[in-house]
PDB file of C-alpha atoms in Angstrom:
ATOM      1  CA  ASP A   1      25.184  -5.646   2.076  1.00  0.00           C
ATOM      2  CA  ILE A   2      23.138  -7.977   4.234  1.00  0.00           C
ATOM      3  CA  VAL A   3      20.810  -9.895   1.891  1.00  0.00           C
ATOM      4  CA  LEU A   4      17.320 -11.036   3.441  1.00  0.00           C
ATOM      5  CA  THR A   5      15.485 -13.962   1.992  1.00  0.00           C
ATOM      6  CA  GLN A   6      11.771 -14.410   2.233  1.00  0.00           C
ATOM      7  CA  SER A   7       9.511 -17.133   0.677  1.00  0.00           C
ATOM      8  CA  PRO A   8       7.569 -15.287  -2.226  1.00  0.00           C
ATOM      9  CA  ALA A   9       4.038 -16.328  -1.045  1.00  0.00           C
ATOM     10  CA  LEU A  10       2.118 -18.227   1.799  1.00  0.00           C
ATOM     11  CA  ALA A  11      -1.458 -19.638   1.513  1.00  0.00           C
ATOM     12  CA  VAL A  12      -3.375 -19.537   4.818  1.00  0.00           C
ATOM     13  CA  SER A  13      -6.960 -20.224   5.931  1.00  0.00           C
ATOM     14  CA  LEU A  14      -8.782 -17.545   7.806  1.00  0.00           C
ATOM     15  CA  GLY A  15      -8.722 -18.167  11.610  1.00  0.00           C
ATOM     16  CA  GLN A  16      -5.472 -20.281  11.185  1.00  0.00           C
ATOM     17  CA  ARG A  17      -1.778 -19.521  12.119  1.00  0.00           C
ATOM     18  CA  ALA A  18       0.564 -17.941   9.584  1.00  0.00           C
ATOM     19  CA  THR A  19       4.272 -18.076   9.866  1.00  0.00           C
ATOM     20  CA  ILE A  20       6.317 -15.962   7.678  1.00  0.00           C
ATOM     21  CA  SER A  21      10.172 -16.518   7.596  1.00  0.00           C
ATOM     22  CA  CYS A  22      13.195 -14.255   6.842  1.00  0.00           C
ATOM     23  CA  ARG A  23      16.792 -15.430   6.716  1.00  0.00           C
ATOM     24  CA  ALA A  24      19.664 -12.984   6.669  1.00  0.00           C
ATOM     25  CA  SER A  25      22.911 -13.606   4.808  1.00  0.00           C
ATOM     26  CA  GLN A  26      24.838 -12.719   8.163  1.00  0.00           C
ATOM     27  CA  SER A  27      23.780 -12.126  11.677  1.00  0.00           C
ATOM     28  CA  VAL A  28      21.663  -9.085  12.426  1.00  0.00           C
ATOM     29  CA  SER A  29      22.081  -9.371  16.207  1.00  0.00           C
ATOM     30  CA  ILE A  30      24.290  -7.240  18.274  1.00  0.00           C
ATOM     31  CA  SER A  31      24.343  -7.964  22.052  1.00  0.00           C
ATOM     32  CA  ARG A  32      20.821  -8.308  23.229  1.00  0.00           C
ATOM     33  CA  TYR A  33      19.560  -6.402  20.364  1.00  0.00           C
ATOM     34  CA  ASN A  34      17.951  -8.331  17.231  1.00  0.00           C
ATOM     35  CA  LEU A  35      17.817  -5.698  14.537  1.00  0.00           C
ATOM     36  CA  MET A  36      15.278  -7.191  12.361  1.00  0.00           C
ATOM     37  CA  HIS A  37      11.758  -5.463  11.748  1.00  0.00           C
ATOM     38  CA  TRP A  38       8.590  -6.406   9.964  1.00  0.00           C
ATOM     39  CA  TYR A  39       6.209  -4.460   7.746  1.00  0.00           C
ATOM     40  CA  GLN A  40       2.800  -4.952   6.290  1.00  0.00           C
ATOM     41  CA  GLN A  41       2.030  -3.368   2.979  1.00  0.00           C
ATOM     42  CA  LYS A  42      -1.299  -3.457   1.159  1.00  0.00           C
ATOM     43  CA  PRO A  43      -1.720  -2.609  -2.581  1.00  0.00           C
ATOM     44  CA  GLY A  44      -1.517   1.238  -3.152  1.00  0.00           C
ATOM     45  CA  GLN A  45      -0.437   1.909   0.466  1.00  0.00           C
ATOM     46  CA  GLN A  46       2.745   2.648   2.262  1.00  0.00           C
ATOM     47  CA  PRO A  47       4.432  -0.114   4.392  1.00  0.00           C
ATOM     48  CA  LYS A  48       3.324  -0.200   8.170  1.00  0.00           C
ATOM     49  CA  LEU A  49       5.634  -1.083  10.756  1.00  0.00           C
ATOM     50  CA  LEU A  50       4.240  -4.168  12.768  1.00  0.00           C
ATOM     51  CA  ILE A  51       7.347  -5.378  14.636  1.00  0.00           C
ATOM     52  CA  TYR A  52      10.714  -3.774  15.742  1.00  0.00           C
ATOM     53  CA  ARG A  53      13.779  -5.412  16.929  1.00  0.00           C
ATOM     54  CA  ALA A  54      12.568  -8.756  16.123  1.00  0.00           C
ATOM     55  CA  SER A  55       9.742  -8.994  18.878  1.00  0.00           C
ATOM     56  CA  ASN A  56       8.493  -5.526  19.810  1.00  0.00           C
ATOM     57  CA  LEU A  57       4.901  -4.823  18.836  1.00  0.00           C
ATOM     58  CA  ALA A  58       4.708  -1.390  17.218  1.00  0.00           C
ATOM     59  CA  SER A  59       2.146   1.112  18.353  1.00  0.00           C
ATOM     60  CA  GLY A  60      -1.494   0.241  17.636  1.00  0.00           C
ATOM     61  CA  ILE A  61      -0.656  -3.134  16.110  1.00  0.00           C
ATOM     62  CA  PRO A  62      -3.170  -5.930  17.460  1.00  0.00           C
ATOM     63  CA  ALA A  63      -1.464  -8.579  19.536  1.00  0.00           C
ATOM     64  CA  ARG A  64      -2.219 -11.364  16.963  1.00  0.00           C
ATOM     65  CA  PHE A  65       1.030 -10.318  15.456  1.00  0.00           C
ATOM     66  CA  SER A  66       4.161 -11.444  17.085  1.00  0.00           C
ATOM     67  CA  GLY A  67       7.828 -11.802  16.016  1.00  0.00           C
ATOM     68  CA  SER A  68      10.673 -13.952  17.237  1.00  0.00           C
ATOM     69  CA  GLY A  69      14.184 -14.948  16.093  1.00  0.00           C
ATOM     70  CA  SER A  70      17.850 -14.114  16.538  1.00  0.00           C
ATOM     71  CA  GLY A  71      21.044 -14.256  14.527  1.00  0.00           C
ATOM     72  CA  THR A  72      20.032 -14.977  10.973  1.00  0.00           C
ATOM     73  CA  ASP A  73      16.703 -16.547  11.331  1.00  0.00           C
ATOM     74  CA  PHE A  74      13.402 -14.470  12.095  1.00  0.00           C
ATOM     75  CA  THR A  75       9.767 -15.193  12.167  1.00  0.00           C
ATOM     76  CA  LEU A  76       6.586 -13.369  11.837  1.00  0.00           C
ATOM     77  CA  THR A  77       3.387 -15.131  13.167  1.00  0.00           C
ATOM     78  CA  ILE A  78      -0.084 -13.938  12.699  1.00  0.00           C
ATOM     79  CA  ASN A  79      -2.518 -15.801  14.760  1.00  0.00           C
ATOM     80  CA  PRO A  80      -5.408 -16.023  13.979  1.00  0.00           C
ATOM     81  CA  VAL A  81      -5.364 -14.638  10.595  1.00  0.00           C
ATOM     82  CA  GLN A  82      -7.984 -12.226   9.562  1.00  0.00           C
ATOM     83  CA  ALA A  83      -9.320 -11.183   6.352  1.00  0.00           C
ATOM     84  CA  ASP A  84      -7.686  -7.733   6.876  1.00  0.00           C
ATOM     85  CA  ASP A  85      -4.254  -9.286   7.233  1.00  0.00           C
ATOM     86  CA  ILE A  86      -4.124 -10.297   3.496  1.00  0.00           C
ATOM     87  CA  ALA A  87      -1.171  -8.273   2.333  1.00  0.00           C
ATOM     88  CA  THR A  88       2.599  -8.553   1.570  1.00  0.00           C
ATOM     89  CA  TYR A  89       4.992  -8.661   4.407  1.00  0.00           C
ATOM     90  CA  TYR A  90       8.607  -7.374   4.369  1.00  0.00           C
ATOM     91  CA  CYS A  91      11.423  -7.925   6.917  1.00  0.00           C
ATOM     92  CA  GLN A  92      14.050  -5.296   7.099  1.00  0.00           C
ATOM     93  CA  GLN A  93      17.349  -5.220   8.864  1.00  0.00           C
ATOM     94  CA  SER A  94      19.161  -2.332  10.342  1.00  0.00           C
ATOM     95  CA  ARG A  95      22.421  -4.304  11.740  1.00  0.00           C
ATOM     96  CA  GLU A  96      24.368  -2.851   8.769  1.00  0.00           C
ATOM     97  CA  SER A  97      23.438   0.702   8.345  1.00  0.00           C
ATOM     98  CA  PRO A  98      23.821   2.204   5.902  1.00  0.00           C
ATOM     99  CA  PRO A  99      22.169   0.579   4.284  1.00  0.00           C
ATOM    100  CA  TRP A 100      19.022  -0.772   5.752  1.00  0.00           C
ATOM    101  CA  THR A 101      17.947  -3.595   3.530  1.00  0.00           C
ATOM    102  CA  PHE A 102      14.666  -5.261   2.885  1.00  0.00           C
ATOM    103  CA  GLY A 103      13.551  -8.695   1.945  1.00  0.00           C
ATOM    104  CA  GLY A 104      11.809  -9.480  -1.304  1.00  0.00           C
ATOM    105  CA  GLY A 105       8.536  -9.891   0.542  1.00  0.00           C
ATOM    106  CA  THR A 106       6.057 -12.618   1.156  1.00  0.00           C
ATOM    107  CA  LYS A 107       2.613 -12.331  -0.196  1.00  0.00           C
ATOM    108  CA  LEU A 108      -0.051 -13.727   2.265  1.00  0.00           C
ATOM    109  CA  GLU A 109      -2.875 -15.342   0.398  1.00  0.00           C
ATOM    110  CA  LEU A 110      -6.119 -17.026   1.281  1.00  0.00           C
ATOM    111  CA  LYS A 111      -6.162 -20.863   0.946  1.00  0.00           C
TER     112      LYS A 111
ATOM    113  CA  GLN B   1      -0.202  13.788  15.026  1.00  0.00           C
ATOM    114  CA  VAL B   2       2.891  12.666  13.254  1.00  0.00           C
ATOM    115  CA  GLN B   3       2.590  13.165   9.404  1.00  0.00           C
ATOM    116  CA  LEU B   4       4.874  13.087   6.519  1.00  0.00           C
ATOM    117  CA  LYS B   5       4.058  14.030   3.055  1.00  0.00           C
ATOM    118  CA  GLU B   6       6.186  13.687  -0.117  1.00  0.00           C
ATOM    119  CA  SER B   7       5.826  15.966  -3.124  1.00  0.00           C
ATOM    120  CA  GLY B   8       7.350  16.320  -6.483  1.00  0.00           C
ATOM    121  CA  PRO B   9       7.113  15.779 -10.148  1.00  0.00           C
ATOM    122  CA  GLY B  10       5.507  12.516 -11.303  1.00  0.00           C
ATOM    123  CA  LEU B  11       7.382  12.412 -14.602  1.00  0.00           C
ATOM    124  CA  VAL B  12      10.968  12.935 -15.216  1.00  0.00           C
ATOM    125  CA  GLN B  13      12.972  12.793 -18.476  1.00  0.00           C
ATOM    126  CA  PRO B  14      16.018  10.309 -18.581  1.00  0.00           C
ATOM    127  CA  SER B  15      19.294  11.833 -17.552  1.00  0.00           C
ATOM    128  CA  GLU B  16      17.387  14.588 -15.845  1.00  0.00           C
ATOM    129  CA  THR B  17      17.420  15.362 -12.033  1.00  0.00           C
ATOM    130  CA  LEU B  18      14.716  14.307  -9.617  1.00  0.00           C
ATOM    131  CA  SER B  19      13.861  16.839  -6.710  1.00  0.00           C
ATOM    132  CA  LEU B  20      11.518  15.575  -3.985  1.00  0.00           C
ATOM    133  CA  THR B  21      10.354  17.165  -0.803  1.00  0.00           C
ATOM    134  CA  CYS B  22       9.225  15.517   2.439  1.00  0.00           C
ATOM    135  CA  THR B  23       7.257  17.829   4.684  1.00  0.00           C
ATOM    136  CA  VAL B  24       6.697  16.685   8.229  1.00  0.00           C
ATOM    137  CA  SER B  25       4.491  17.684  11.184  1.00  0.00           C
ATOM    138  CA  GLY B  26       4.000  16.451  14.676  1.00  0.00           C
ATOM    139  CA  PHE B  27       7.732  16.055  15.350  1.00  0.00           C
ATOM    140  CA  SER B  28      11.027  18.031  15.088  1.00  0.00           C
ATOM    141  CA  LEU B  29      13.575  17.256  12.390  1.00  0.00           C
ATOM    142  CA  THR B  30      16.197  18.046  15.085  1.00  0.00           C
ATOM    143  CA  SER B  31      14.820  15.259  17.292  1.00  0.00           C
ATOM    144  CA  TYR B  32      14.153  12.607  14.845  1.00  0.00           C
ATOM    145  CA  SER B  33      16.045  11.236  11.569  1.00  0.00           C
ATOM    146  CA  VAL B  34      14.275  10.937   8.363  1.00  0.00           C
ATOM    147  CA  SER B  35      15.002   8.324   5.577  1.00  0.00           C
ATOM    148  CA  TRP B  36      14.116   8.126   1.964  1.00  0.00           C
ATOM    149  CA  VAL B  37      12.932   4.731   0.693  1.00  0.00           C
ATOM    150  CA  ARG B  38      11.912   3.881  -2.901  1.00  0.00           C
ATOM    151  CA  GLN B  39       9.935   1.018  -4.183  1.00  0.00           C
ATOM    152  CA  PRO B  40       9.709  -0.204  -7.871  1.00  0.00           C
ATOM    153  CA  SER B  41       6.316  -1.484  -8.796  1.00  0.00           C
ATOM    154  CA  GLY B  42       5.836  -5.057  -7.610  1.00  0.00           C
ATOM    155  CA  LYS B  43       9.268  -5.302  -5.847  1.00  0.00           C
ATOM    156  CA  GLY B  44      10.693  -4.915  -2.375  1.00  0.00           C
ATOM    157  CA  PRO B  45      11.654  -1.332  -0.811  1.00  0.00           C
ATOM    158  CA  GLU B  46      15.072  -0.103  -1.164  1.00  0.00           C
ATOM    159  CA  TRP B  47      16.462   2.296   1.332  1.00  0.00           C
ATOM    160  CA  MET B  48      18.041   5.256  -0.205  1.00  0.00           C
ATOM    161  CA  GLY B  49      19.568   7.501   2.561  1.00  0.00           C
ATOM    162  CA  ARG B  50      19.007   9.264   5.729  1.00  0.00           C
ATOM    163  CA  MET B  51      19.040  12.816   7.186  1.00  0.00           C
ATOM    164  CA  TRP B  52      20.057  12.427  10.728  1.00  0.00           C
ATOM    165  CA  TYR B  53      18.524  14.590  13.439  1.00  0.00           C
ATOM    166  CA  ASP B  54      21.913  16.343  13.874  1.00  0.00           C
ATOM    167  CA  GLY B  55      22.193  17.229  10.396  1.00  0.00           C
ATOM    168  CA  ASP B  56      24.554  14.557   9.131  1.00  0.00           C
ATOM    169  CA  THR B  57      23.630  12.298   6.147  1.00  0.00           C
ATOM    170  CA  ALA B  58      24.013   8.665   5.079  1.00  0.00           C
ATOM    171  CA  TYR B  59      23.610   7.042   1.692  1.00  0.00           C
ATOM    172  CA  ASN B  60      23.113   3.910   0.106  1.00  0.00           C
ATOM    173  CA  SER B  61      26.422   3.256  -1.493  1.00  0.00           C
ATOM    174  CA  ALA B  62      24.673   1.981  -4.695  1.00  0.00           C
ATOM    175  CA  LEU B  63      23.202   5.563  -5.138  1.00  0.00           C
ATOM    176  CA  LYS B  64      25.743   7.691  -3.351  1.00  0.00           C
ATOM    177  CA  SER B  65      27.381   9.230  -6.476  1.00  0.00           C
ATOM    178  CA  ARG B  66      23.883  10.513  -7.687  1.00  0.00           C
ATOM    179  CA  LEU B  67      22.053  11.266  -4.452  1.00  0.00           C
ATOM    180  CA  SER B  68      22.026  14.214  -2.189  1.00  0.00           C
ATOM    181  CA  ILE B  69      19.731  14.825   0.876  1.00  0.00           C
ATOM    182  CA  SER B  70      19.408  18.109   2.738  1.00  0.00           C
ATOM    183  CA  ARG B  71      16.890  19.769   4.988  1.00  0.00           C
ATOM    184  CA  ASP B  72      15.368  22.996   5.968  1.00  0.00           C
ATOM    185  CA  THR B  73      14.281  22.763   9.662  1.00  0.00           C
ATOM    186  CA  SER B  74      12.608  25.977   9.824  1.00  0.00           C
ATOM    187  CA  LYS B  75      10.149  24.736   7.048  1.00  0.00           C
ATOM    188  CA  ASN B  76      10.009  21.066   8.592  1.00  0.00           C
ATOM    189  CA  GLN B  77      11.313  19.818   5.111  1.00  0.00           C
ATOM    190  CA  VAL B  78      13.625  17.274   4.012  1.00  0.00           C
ATOM    191  CA  PHE B  79      14.902  17.125   0.284  1.00  0.00           C
ATOM    192  CA  LEU B  80      16.088  14.481  -1.997  1.00  0.00           C
ATOM    193  CA  LYS B  81      17.948  15.222  -5.184  1.00  0.00           C
ATOM    194  CA  MET B  82      19.047  12.463  -7.531  1.00  0.00           C
ATOM    195  CA  ASN B  83      20.776  12.990 -10.747  1.00  0.00           C
ATOM    196  CA  SER B  84      21.228  11.107 -13.994  1.00  0.00           C
ATOM    197  CA  LEU B  85      17.731   9.355 -13.766  1.00  0.00           C
ATOM    198  CA  GLN B  86      17.232   6.192 -15.742  1.00  0.00           C
ATOM    199  CA  THR B  87      14.047   4.142 -16.576  1.00  0.00           C
ATOM    200  CA  ASP B  88      14.853   1.726 -13.595  1.00  0.00           C
ATOM    201  CA  ASP B  89      14.549   4.750 -11.147  1.00  0.00           C
ATOM    202  CA  THR B  90      10.867   4.562 -11.874  1.00  0.00           C
ATOM    203  CA  GLY B  91       8.883   3.737  -8.556  1.00  0.00           C
ATOM    204  CA  THR B  92       7.161   5.114  -5.588  1.00  0.00           C
ATOM    205  CA  TYR B  93       9.303   7.176  -3.321  1.00  0.00           C
ATOM    206  CA  TYR B  94       8.651   7.380   0.455  1.00  0.00           C
ATOM    207  CA  CYS B  95      10.004   9.251   3.383  1.00  0.00           C
ATOM    208  CA  THR B  96       9.930   7.764   6.769  1.00  0.00           C
ATOM    209  CA  ARG B  97      10.610   8.811  10.282  1.00  0.00           C
ATOM    210  CA  ASP B  98      13.439   6.894  11.734  1.00  0.00           C
ATOM    211  CA  PRO B  99      13.271   7.174  15.532  1.00  0.00           C
ATOM    212  CA  GLU B 100      16.545   5.278  16.202  1.00  0.00           C
ATOM    213  CA  LEU B 101      14.636   1.874  16.368  1.00  0.00           C
ATOM    214  CA  GLY B 102      16.349   1.149  13.217  1.00  0.00           C
ATOM    215  CA  ALA B 103      12.891   0.997  11.456  1.00  0.00           C
ATOM    216  CA  GLY B 104      10.444   3.404   9.963  1.00  0.00           C
ATOM    217  CA  ASP B 105       7.765   4.049  12.363  1.00  0.00           C
ATOM    218  CA  TYR B 106       5.697   6.549  10.305  1.00  0.00           C
ATOM    219  CA  TRP B 107       5.687   6.795   6.499  1.00  0.00           C
ATOM    220  CA  GLY B 108       4.360   9.201   3.953  1.00  0.00           C
ATOM    221  CA  GLN B 109       1.812   8.199   1.460  1.00  0.00           C
ATOM    222  CA  GLY B 110       4.492   8.109  -1.334  1.00  0.00           C
ATOM    223  CA  VAL B 111       4.902   9.803  -4.661  1.00  0.00           C
ATOM    224  CA  MET B 112       4.961   7.905  -7.872  1.00  0.00           C
ATOM    225  CA  VAL B 113       7.948   8.821 -10.165  1.00  0.00           C
ATOM    226  CA  THR B 114       8.042   7.640 -13.755  1.00  0.00           C
ATOM    227  CA  VAL B 115      11.309   8.142 -15.769  1.00  0.00           C
ATOM    228  CA  SER B 116      10.139   8.341 -19.412  1.00  0.00           C
ATOM    229  CA  SER B 117      10.597  10.528 -22.408  1.00  0.00           C
TER     230      SER B 117
END
C-alpha cells in the first residue's frame, strides 16, 4: 500500500499562511492526473473534502485554500488562516485503489 | 440535497459480527459509488471498501477476509458486515459518496462503534 506521511502538527498565527505537506511512498500521479486529495476534520465531525486531484477546489470551499504538487510531494496551503480553519488536515491518495490510503493527519494549531 | 446516514449498533461484543447500514438520498446508487471508511479515535481514517455504481465491490486487503459490502438500490441503502470483531475495530464508521474523483465528496455523520464485552 502507498504510505502517506504528514507532520503531526503545525502552529500558525491568524492571518498568516499555513503550508501543510504530504509525502507519498511512491508516485500518485498518472499522466496528467495527480491523485492526491485533502480533507479538513474538526473534532466530532466527519471529514470534509477541500481539494481533489491535488489542485481542484471542492464545491463550496473558500479560495483561501489551495493545493499543489505532483509525483510524491504535495502541499495544502491556507492563506490567510482564519480561526475557523483550526482543525486536522488529512491527505488521501487514490492512485492505488484499492485501497485508498490516508495520511496520519496534521493538526493546525494557533501560535 | 445529497445526504448519507449511517446506522447500526453502538456496542458489539468481541468475536461478533458488525452490521451497518448507509441510507442515501439526493443521488442514485446506480450512478455513484459509495465507500466505507473507519477512524479509530485520535487516528487517521482507514478505507474499508467500496460498492461500485455497477454493483461490483472492492475491499481493503487487510479486511477482505472479514468484510462484506452489499446494497439494496430500491431502498437506497448500502450495507457493511464485518465478522470476528476485536477491540481494535472500535472507532467511528463513515460512508461516503465516491464520484470517481478518487475522493469522497459527501460523508455521513458517522456511527461510533465500540467493541467490548
